[in-house]
PDB file of C-alpha atoms in Angstrom:
ATOM      1  CA  GLN A 181     185.996 118.921 117.442  1.00 93.00           C
ATOM      2  CA  VAL A 182     182.914 117.828 119.333  1.00 96.00           C
ATOM      3  CA  GLN A 183     181.697 120.178 122.061  1.00 97.00           C
ATOM      4  CA  LEU A 184     178.877 119.731 124.542  1.00 98.00           C
ATOM      5  CA  GLN A 185     176.829 122.429 126.281  1.00 98.00           C
ATOM      6  CA  GLU A 186     174.363 121.891 129.102  1.00 98.00           C
ATOM      7  CA  SER A 187     171.405 124.204 129.523  1.00 98.00           C
ATOM      8  CA  GLY A 188     168.416 124.482 131.822  1.00 96.00           C
ATOM      9  CA  PRO A 189     167.127 126.109 135.006  1.00 96.00           C
ATOM     10  CA  GLY A 190     169.630 126.621 137.780  1.00 96.00           C
ATOM     11  CA  LEU A 191     166.980 126.485 140.493  1.00 98.00           C
ATOM     12  CA  VAL A 192     164.289 123.840 140.955  1.00 98.00           C
ATOM     13  CA  LYS A 193     161.754 123.568 143.771  1.00 98.00           C
ATOM     14  CA  PRO A 194     161.551 120.428 145.910  1.00 97.00           C
ATOM     15  CA  SER A 195     159.181 117.758 144.539  1.00 97.00           C
ATOM     16  CA  GLU A 196     159.317 119.262 141.042  1.00 98.00           C
ATOM     17  CA  THR A 197     161.081 117.915 137.941  1.00 98.00           C
ATOM     18  CA  LEU A 198     164.590 118.893 136.937  1.00 98.00           C
ATOM     19  CA  SER A 199     165.008 119.263 133.160  1.00 98.00           C
ATOM     20  CA  LEU A 200     168.310 119.772 131.367  1.00 98.00           C
ATOM     21  CA  THR A 201     169.381 119.655 127.727  1.00 98.00           C
ATOM     22  CA  CYS A 202     172.771 118.914 126.233  1.00 98.00           C
ATOM     23  CA  THR A 203     173.522 120.330 122.793  1.00 98.00           C
ATOM     24  CA  VAL A 204     176.136 118.546 120.712  1.00 97.00           C
ATOM     25  CA  SER A 205     178.130 120.645 118.261  1.00 97.00           C
ATOM     26  CA  GLY A 206     180.947 119.752 115.891  1.00 95.00           C
ATOM     27  CA  GLY A 207     179.646 116.248 115.283  1.00 94.00           C
ATOM     28  CA  SER A 208     176.557 114.102 114.878  1.00 94.00           C
ATOM     29  CA  ILE A 209     174.663 112.742 117.847  1.00 94.00           C
ATOM     30  CA  GLY A 210     174.093 109.569 115.827  1.00 93.00           C
ATOM     31  CA  THR A 211     177.637 108.259 116.165  1.00 89.00           C
ATOM     32  CA  HIS A 212     178.037 107.678 119.904  1.00 94.00           C
ATOM     33  CA  TYR A 213     176.322 106.964 123.176  1.00 95.00           C
ATOM     34  CA  TRP A 214     175.762 109.983 125.415  1.00 97.00           C
ATOM     35  CA  SER A 215     175.637 110.240 129.166  1.00 97.00           C
ATOM     36  CA  TRP A 216     174.613 112.380 132.118  1.00 98.00           C
ATOM     37  CA  ILE A 217     176.762 112.542 135.260  1.00 98.00           C
ATOM     38  CA  ARG A 218     176.399 114.706 138.331  1.00 98.00           C
ATOM     39  CA  GLN A 219     178.769 115.840 141.057  1.00 98.00           C
ATOM     40  CA  SER A 220     177.916 116.989 144.544  1.00 95.00           C
ATOM     41  CA  PRO A 221     180.080 117.563 147.599  1.00 83.00           C
ATOM     42  CA  GLY A 222     178.205 114.875 149.474  1.00 80.00           C
ATOM     43  CA  LYS A 223     178.120 112.075 146.901  1.00 82.00           C
ATOM     44  CA  GLY A 224     181.022 112.873 144.593  1.00 90.00           C
ATOM     45  CA  LEU A 225     180.698 111.890 140.942  1.00 96.00           C
ATOM     46  CA  GLU A 226     177.569 109.874 140.166  1.00 97.00           C
ATOM     47  CA  TRP A 227     176.608 108.378 136.815  1.00 97.00           C
ATOM     48  CA  ILE A 228     172.941 109.021 135.976  1.00 97.00           C
ATOM     49  CA  GLY A 229     172.443 107.188 132.689  1.00 97.00           C
ATOM     50  CA  PHE A 230     173.157 107.033 128.988  1.00 96.00           C
ATOM     51  CA  ILE A 231     171.331 107.038 125.651  1.00 96.00           C
ATOM     52  CA  PHE A 232     171.983 106.079 122.034  1.00 95.00           C
ATOM     53  CA  TYR A 233     170.433 107.945 119.104  1.00 91.00           C
ATOM     54  CA  THR A 234     168.073 105.001 118.584  1.00 92.00           C
ATOM     55  CA  GLY A 235     166.604 105.719 122.000  1.00 92.00           C
ATOM     56  CA  ARG A 236     168.249 102.842 123.817  1.00 94.00           C
ATOM     57  CA  THR A 237     168.856 103.883 127.420  1.00 95.00           C
ATOM     58  CA  ASP A 238     170.370 102.558 130.601  1.00 94.00           C
ATOM     59  CA  TYR A 239     170.093 104.179 134.017  1.00 96.00           C
ATOM     60  CA  ASN A 240     171.778 104.071 137.391  1.00 95.00           C
ATOM     61  CA  PRO A 241     169.638 101.641 139.420  1.00 94.00           C
ATOM     62  CA  SER A 242     169.624 104.077 142.335  1.00 94.00           C
ATOM     63  CA  LEU A 243     167.934 106.771 140.215  1.00 96.00           C
ATOM     64  CA  GLN A 244     166.047 104.644 137.699  1.00 96.00           C
ATOM     65  CA  SER A 245     162.580 105.270 139.128  1.00 97.00           C
ATOM     66  CA  ARG A 246     162.962 109.053 138.714  1.00 98.00           C
ATOM     67  CA  VAL A 247     165.103 109.444 135.568  1.00 98.00           C
ATOM     68  CA  THR A 248     164.245 109.791 131.897  1.00 98.00           C
ATOM     69  CA  ILE A 249     166.848 110.493 129.221  1.00 98.00           C
ATOM     70  CA  SER A 250     165.667 111.273 125.707  1.00 97.00           C
ATOM     71  CA  VAL A 251     167.230 112.259 122.395  1.00 96.00           C
ATOM     72  CA  ASP A 252     166.251 114.666 119.630  1.00 96.00           C
ATOM     73  CA  THR A 253     168.359 113.844 116.593  1.00 95.00           C
ATOM     74  CA  SER A 254     166.893 116.723 114.555  1.00 95.00           C
ATOM     75  CA  LYS A 255     168.351 119.184 117.056  1.00 96.00           C
ATOM     76  CA  ASN A 256     171.481 117.176 117.903  1.00 96.00           C
ATOM     77  CA  GLN A 257     170.428 117.261 121.540  1.00 97.00           C
ATOM     78  CA  PHE A 258     169.730 114.882 124.371  1.00 97.00           C
ATOM     79  CA  SER A 259     167.904 115.649 127.579  1.00 98.00           C
ATOM     80  CA  LEU A 260     167.581 114.668 131.214  1.00 98.00           C
ATOM     81  CA  ARG A 261     164.462 114.707 133.365  1.00 98.00           C
ATOM     82  CA  LEU A 262     164.693 113.902 137.066  1.00 98.00           C
ATOM     83  CA  SER A 263     161.413 113.886 138.931  1.00 98.00           C
ATOM     84  CA  SER A 264     160.493 114.451 142.583  1.00 98.00           C
ATOM     85  CA  VAL A 265     163.725 116.257 143.358  1.00 98.00           C
ATOM     86  CA  THR A 266     165.001 116.954 146.871  1.00 97.00           C
ATOM     87  CA  ALA A 267     167.945 118.895 148.243  1.00 96.00           C
ATOM     88  CA  ALA A 268     170.043 115.766 147.717  1.00 95.00           C
ATOM     89  CA  ASP A 269     169.738 116.323 143.965  1.00 97.00           C
ATOM     90  CA  THR A 270     171.591 119.640 144.197  1.00 97.00           C
ATOM     91  CA  ALA A 271     174.711 119.166 142.099  1.00 98.00           C
ATOM     92  CA  VAL A 272     176.723 120.149 139.064  1.00 98.00           C
ATOM     93  CA  TYR A 273     175.242 118.221 136.144  1.00 98.00           C
ATOM     94  CA  TYR A 274     177.496 117.212 133.259  1.00 98.00           C
ATOM     95  CA  CYS A 275     176.719 115.724 129.888  1.00 98.00           C
ATOM     96  CA  ALA A 276     179.394 113.625 128.227  1.00 98.00           C
ATOM     97  CA  ARG A 277     180.150 111.541 125.158  1.00 97.00           C
ATOM     98  CA  ILE A 278     180.884 107.836 125.590  1.00 95.00           C
ATOM     99  CA  GLN A 279     183.781 106.647 123.435  1.00 91.00           C
ATOM    100  CA  ALA A 280     184.164 103.286 121.714  1.00 86.00           C
ATOM    101  CA  HIS A 281     185.559 101.677 124.862  1.00 86.00           C
ATOM    102  CA  TRP A 282     182.612 102.856 126.944  1.00 89.00           C
ATOM    103  CA  TYR A 283     184.275 105.685 128.861  1.00 94.00           C
ATOM    104  CA  MET A 284     183.416 109.397 128.884  1.00 96.00           C
ATOM    105  CA  ASP A 285     185.914 111.190 126.667  1.00 96.00           C
ATOM    106  CA  VAL A 286     184.254 114.561 125.953  1.00 97.00           C
ATOM    107  CA  TRP A 287     182.457 116.515 128.665  1.00 98.00           C
ATOM    108  CA  GLY A 288     180.402 119.653 128.815  1.00 98.00           C
ATOM    109  CA  LYS A 289     181.442 122.400 131.213  1.00 98.00           C
ATOM    110  CA  GLY A 290     178.657 121.465 133.617  1.00 98.00           C
ATOM    111  CA  THR A 291     175.681 123.356 134.967  1.00 98.00           C
ATOM    112  CA  THR A 292     174.836 123.901 138.616  1.00 97.00           C
ATOM    113  CA  VAL A 293     171.336 122.956 139.698  1.00 98.00           C
ATOM    114  CA  THR A 294     170.118 123.892 143.162  1.00 97.00           C
ATOM    115  CA  VAL A 295     166.992 122.365 144.666  1.00 97.00           C
ATOM    116  CA  SER A 296     165.430 124.865 147.031  1.00 96.00           C
ATOM    117  CA  SER A 297     162.099 126.494 147.719  1.00 95.00           C
TER     118      SER A 297
ATOM    119  CA  GLU B 964     176.984  97.985 143.215  1.00 88.00           C
ATOM    120  CA  ILE B 965     180.741  97.910 142.780  1.00 94.00           C
ATOM    121  CA  VAL B 966     182.427 100.288 145.220  1.00 96.00           C
ATOM    122  CA  LEU B 967     185.766 101.906 144.416  1.00 97.00           C
ATOM    123  CA  THR B 968     188.108 103.108 147.141  1.00 98.00           C
ATOM    124  CA  GLN B 969     191.062 105.378 146.450  1.00 98.00           C
ATOM    125  CA  SER B 970     194.224 106.040 148.385  1.00 95.00           C
ATOM    126  CA  PRO B 971     195.712 108.190 149.605  1.00 97.00           C
ATOM    127  CA  VAL B 972     193.079 110.860 150.167  1.00 97.00           C
ATOM    128  CA  THR B 973     195.686 113.563 149.625  1.00 98.00           C
ATOM    129  CA  LEU B 974     199.125 113.368 148.045  1.00 98.00           C
ATOM    130  CA  SER B 975     201.577 116.203 148.602  1.00 98.00           C
ATOM    131  CA  LEU B 976     204.482 116.274 146.180  1.00 98.00           C
ATOM    132  CA  SER B 977     206.741 118.691 144.319  1.00 97.00           C
ATOM    133  CA  PRO B 978     207.099 119.255 140.559  1.00 97.00           C
ATOM    134  CA  GLY B 979     209.450 116.709 139.063  1.00 97.00           C
ATOM    135  CA  GLU B 980     208.566 114.002 141.566  1.00 98.00           C
ATOM    136  CA  ARG B 981     206.766 110.744 140.794  1.00 98.00           C
ATOM    137  CA  ALA B 982     203.117 110.377 141.837  1.00 98.00           C
ATOM    138  CA  THR B 983     201.337 107.083 142.428  1.00 98.00           C
ATOM    139  CA  PHE B 984     197.595 106.744 142.975  1.00 98.00           C
ATOM    140  CA  PHE B 985     195.742 103.601 144.027  1.00 98.00           C
ATOM    141  CA  CYS B 986     192.220 102.407 143.314  1.00 98.00           C
ATOM    142  CA  ARG B 987     190.639  99.228 144.673  1.00 98.00           C
ATOM    143  CA  ALA B 988     187.347  97.689 143.527  1.00 97.00           C
ATOM    144  CA  SER B 989     185.018  95.794 145.867  1.00 97.00           C
ATOM    145  CA  GLN B 990     184.944  92.922 143.374  1.00 96.00           C
ATOM    146  CA  SER B 991     186.779  91.988 140.206  1.00 96.00           C
ATOM    147  CA  ILE B 992     186.186  94.357 137.285  1.00 95.00           C
ATOM    148  CA  SER B 993     188.683  92.780 134.873  1.00 94.00           C
ATOM    149  CA  ASN B 994     190.409  95.797 133.272  1.00 95.00           C
ATOM    150  CA  TYR B 995     187.273  97.964 133.011  1.00 95.00           C
ATOM    151  CA  LEU B 996     188.775 100.938 134.781  1.00 96.00           C
ATOM    152  CA  ALA B 997     189.456 104.535 133.806  1.00 97.00           C
ATOM    153  CA  TRP B 998     191.272 107.438 135.422  1.00 98.00           C
ATOM    154  CA  TYR B 999     190.149 111.067 135.203  1.00 98.00           C
ATOM    155  CA  GLN B1000     191.802 114.345 136.189  1.00 98.00           C
ATOM    156  CA  GLN B1001     189.743 117.283 137.430  1.00 97.00           C
ATOM    157  CA  HIS B1002     190.863 120.839 138.080  1.00 97.00           C
ATOM    158  CA  PRO B1003     188.693 123.148 140.231  1.00 95.00           C
ATOM    159  CA  GLY B1004     185.689 124.468 138.336  1.00 95.00           C
ATOM    160  CA  GLN B1005     186.322 122.195 135.355  1.00 97.00           C
ATOM    161  CA  ALA B1006     184.868 118.956 134.081  1.00 98.00           C
ATOM    162  CA  PRO B1007     186.768 115.708 134.512  1.00 98.00           C
ATOM    163  CA  ARG B1008     189.236 114.792 131.756  1.00 98.00           C
ATOM    164  CA  LEU B1009     189.761 111.197 130.644  1.00 98.00           C
ATOM    165  CA  LEU B1010     193.396 110.143 131.105  1.00 98.00           C
ATOM    166  CA  ILE B1011     193.480 106.343 131.010  1.00 98.00           C
ATOM    167  CA  TYR B1012     190.889 103.765 129.912  1.00 97.00           C
ATOM    168  CA  ASP B1013     190.758  99.983 130.192  1.00 96.00           C
ATOM    169  CA  ALA B1014     193.319 100.272 133.001  1.00 97.00           C
ATOM    170  CA  SER B1015     196.376 100.997 130.872  1.00 98.00           C
ATOM    171  CA  ASN B1016     195.479 102.796 127.639  1.00 98.00           C
ATOM    172  CA  ARG B1017     196.183 106.510 127.386  1.00 98.00           C
ATOM    173  CA  ALA B1018     193.325 108.576 125.995  1.00 96.00           C
ATOM    174  CA  THR B1019     193.852 110.795 122.968  1.00 95.00           C
ATOM    175  CA  GLY B1020     196.270 113.633 123.639  1.00 96.00           C
ATOM    176  CA  ILE B1021     197.385 112.454 127.074  1.00 98.00           C
ATOM    177  CA  PRO B1022     201.138 112.825 127.688  1.00 97.00           C
ATOM    178  CA  ALA B1023     203.311 109.757 128.077  1.00 98.00           C
ATOM    179  CA  ARG B1024     204.161 110.651 131.679  1.00 98.00           C
ATOM    180  CA  PHE B1025     200.725 109.271 132.621  1.00 98.00           C
ATOM    181  CA  SER B1026     200.499 105.486 132.864  1.00 98.00           C
ATOM    182  CA  GLY B1027     198.063 103.016 134.329  1.00 98.00           C
ATOM    183  CA  SER B1028     198.257  99.406 135.413  1.00 98.00           C
ATOM    184  CA  GLY B1029     196.325  96.697 137.185  1.00 98.00           C
ATOM    185  CA  SER B1030     193.491  94.250 136.701  1.00 97.00           C
ATOM    186  CA  GLY B1031     190.915  92.486 138.811  1.00 96.00           C
ATOM    187  CA  THR B1032     190.539  94.628 141.942  1.00 97.00           C
ATOM    188  CA  ASP B1033     193.751  96.651 142.253  1.00 98.00           C
ATOM    189  CA  PHE B1034     194.800  99.466 139.959  1.00 98.00           C
ATOM    190  CA  THR B1035     197.482 102.142 139.848  1.00 98.00           C
ATOM    191  CA  LEU B1036     197.908 105.467 138.085  1.00 98.00           C
ATOM    192  CA  THR B1037     201.438 106.826 137.860  1.00 98.00           C
ATOM    193  CA  ILE B1038     202.683 110.237 136.811  1.00 98.00           C
ATOM    194  CA  SER B1039     206.387 109.791 136.163  1.00 98.00           C
ATOM    195  CA  SER B1040     207.506 113.399 136.650  1.00 97.00           C
ATOM    196  CA  LEU B1041     205.030 115.987 137.844  1.00 98.00           C
ATOM    197  CA  GLU B1042     204.392 119.121 135.832  1.00 98.00           C
ATOM    198  CA  PRO B1043     202.737 122.204 137.420  1.00 97.00           C
ATOM    199  CA  GLU B1044     199.479 121.519 135.563  1.00 97.00           C
ATOM    200  CA  ASP B1045     199.196 118.017 137.051  1.00 98.00           C
ATOM    201  CA  PHE B1046     198.109 119.272 140.483  1.00 98.00           C
ATOM    202  CA  ALA B1047     194.420 118.369 140.580  1.00 97.00           C
ATOM    203  CA  VAL B1048     192.029 115.707 141.827  1.00 97.00           C
ATOM    204  CA  TYR B1049     192.216 112.227 140.289  1.00 98.00           C
ATOM    205  CA  TYR B1050     189.269 109.850 140.098  1.00 98.00           C
ATOM    206  CA  CYS B1051     189.016 106.240 139.095  1.00 98.00           C
ATOM    207  CA  GLN B1052     185.860 104.913 137.426  1.00 97.00           C
ATOM    208  CA  GLN B1053     184.703 101.402 136.631  1.00 96.00           C
ATOM    209  CA  ARG B1054     182.246 100.291 133.940  1.00 92.00           C
ATOM    210  CA  SER B1055     181.537  96.679 134.793  1.00 85.00           C
ATOM    211  CA  ARG B1056     178.284  95.537 133.131  1.00 80.00           C
ATOM    212  CA  LEU B1057     177.895  99.139 131.878  1.00 79.00           C
ATOM    213  CA  ILE B1058     176.933 100.414 135.326  1.00 87.00           C
ATOM    214  CA  TYR B1059     179.426 103.110 136.118  1.00 94.00           C
ATOM    215  CA  THR B1060     180.727 104.087 139.539  1.00 96.00           C
ATOM    216  CA  PHE B1061     183.461 106.510 140.536  1.00 97.00           C
ATOM    217  CA  GLY B1062     185.934 106.502 143.368  1.00 97.00           C
ATOM    218  CA  PRO B1063     185.980 109.370 145.913  1.00 97.00           C
ATOM    219  CA  GLY B1064     189.140 110.893 144.443  1.00 97.00           C
ATOM    220  CA  THR B1065     192.713 111.665 145.474  1.00 98.00           C
ATOM    221  CA  LYS B1066     193.800 115.278 145.706  1.00 97.00           C
ATOM    222  CA  LEU B1067     197.314 115.955 144.465  1.00 98.00           C
ATOM    223  CA  ASP B1068     198.646 119.186 145.901  1.00 96.00           C
ATOM    224  CA  VAL B1069     201.927 121.030 145.941  1.00 96.00           C
ATOM    225  CA  LYS B1070     204.265 120.231 148.808  1.00 94.00           C
TER     226      LYS B1070
END
């Protein structure tokens, strides 16, 4: 059974870059698309972007200028970088698997990231 | 961007009752709609995809319907574990947006 685990710093300073990694276990990263989603009290659930093992990506237009999602097939991991963060980027960040019908069917437990000096 | 609105904001019901949730899209999304359930402190769980298909392992008491702009999620007879927040999500043109959620609580 596929499981996902987010990891990364829980505190990031304003204007710096948020970096998170999602480790996929119980299956190969090469079989699906993978996504990042975040959830904050102010904005609810917000899709950030997705990636395929080939490196194909697509991003939320509202975040596109600040987001990079990458994949490391040797480690069965994919990663999120969000630059120039502000307090508005404080959220629980989830990684998720995208199933054949293009919906998120397996989610990590989520990791809380706070942007504060 | 396609905006999803959900109603009601809160639904107060008792175990055994029928629950109905509504989701409306700002423009037609065909049947590209999913429903998720989220308990406090947990990740969302996929219930229904493409408007009416139950995800793997989802009980038959959950059903979805609709197409175009108006969609419905129904729980036929509430179990104690069903009290949670329910979100709809659309994937038109592979740009995903979520609704604000409906909280189902115990009456």
